[in-house]
Amino acid sequence: MEKSFYYPVHWQEVIYLREALAAMDIPFVIEQDDRLDLAPSEVAFVFPDIPVRLYRHVFELFGTAGRRYPS
């Protein structure tokens, strides 16, 4: 999977977000990478380029635009 953008989230939100994204069949991975701007209590939900139709659901779920994944 080519990584395009990510959302940092507090680890307590992981289960809810993981289940919501899986129910919508949206591809993602969860990671903690030193290259990402994460607080100690955060993980990143990482996404590939996805169609606008799916991105709308992701945007609504997270409430904001994602951060660009570093090259």
XYZ file of C-alpha atoms in Angstrom:
71
model
C 0.000 0.000 0.000
C 1.393 3.365 -1.007
C 0.834 5.723 1.917
C -0.696 9.112 1.108
C -2.063 10.760 4.255
C -2.596 10.090 7.939
C -4.518 11.161 11.004
C -2.934 11.201 14.466
C -5.366 9.915 17.094
C -5.202 9.169 20.798
C -4.807 5.444 21.420
C -8.174 5.350 23.265
C -9.990 6.117 19.984
C -8.380 3.292 18.011
C -11.035 0.601 18.514
C -13.953 2.821 17.504
C -12.174 4.243 14.449
C -10.828 0.858 13.340
C -14.302 -0.683 13.497
C -15.921 2.263 11.686
C -13.369 2.198 8.849
C -13.593 -1.588 8.503
C -17.402 -1.372 8.304
C -17.050 1.117 5.427
C -14.399 -1.050 3.664
C -11.886 1.800 3.645
C -8.251 0.639 3.432
C -5.898 1.791 6.210
C -3.047 0.726 8.467
C -2.247 1.809 12.000
C 1.345 2.716 12.790
C 3.699 4.619 15.052
C 6.568 5.878 12.945
C 9.227 8.337 14.086
C 8.766 10.277 10.836
C 5.184 11.156 11.781
C 4.282 14.060 14.022
C 2.715 12.075 16.885
C 2.382 12.764 20.591
C 3.507 9.959 22.944
C -0.119 8.827 23.428
C -0.999 8.851 19.712
C -0.969 6.428 16.811
C -1.523 7.191 13.133
C -4.293 5.921 10.897
C -2.550 5.846 7.509
C -4.406 5.788 4.187
C -3.485 5.299 0.523
C -4.908 7.549 -2.188
C -8.616 6.787 -2.131
C -11.546 7.889 -4.286
C -13.297 11.119 -3.278
C -16.413 9.134 -2.387
C -14.458 7.262 0.313
C -12.431 10.298 1.362
C -15.679 12.093 2.220
C -16.450 9.369 4.777
C -12.932 9.571 6.225
C -13.152 13.371 6.445
C -16.505 13.167 8.242
C -15.232 10.500 10.646
C -12.091 12.413 11.642
C -13.609 15.898 11.266
C -10.691 17.422 9.370
C -8.305 16.883 6.475
C -5.481 14.417 6.987
C -1.770 15.210 7.095
C 0.450 14.358 4.140
C 2.479 11.191 4.748
C 6.220 11.987 4.529
C 8.136 10.660 1.509
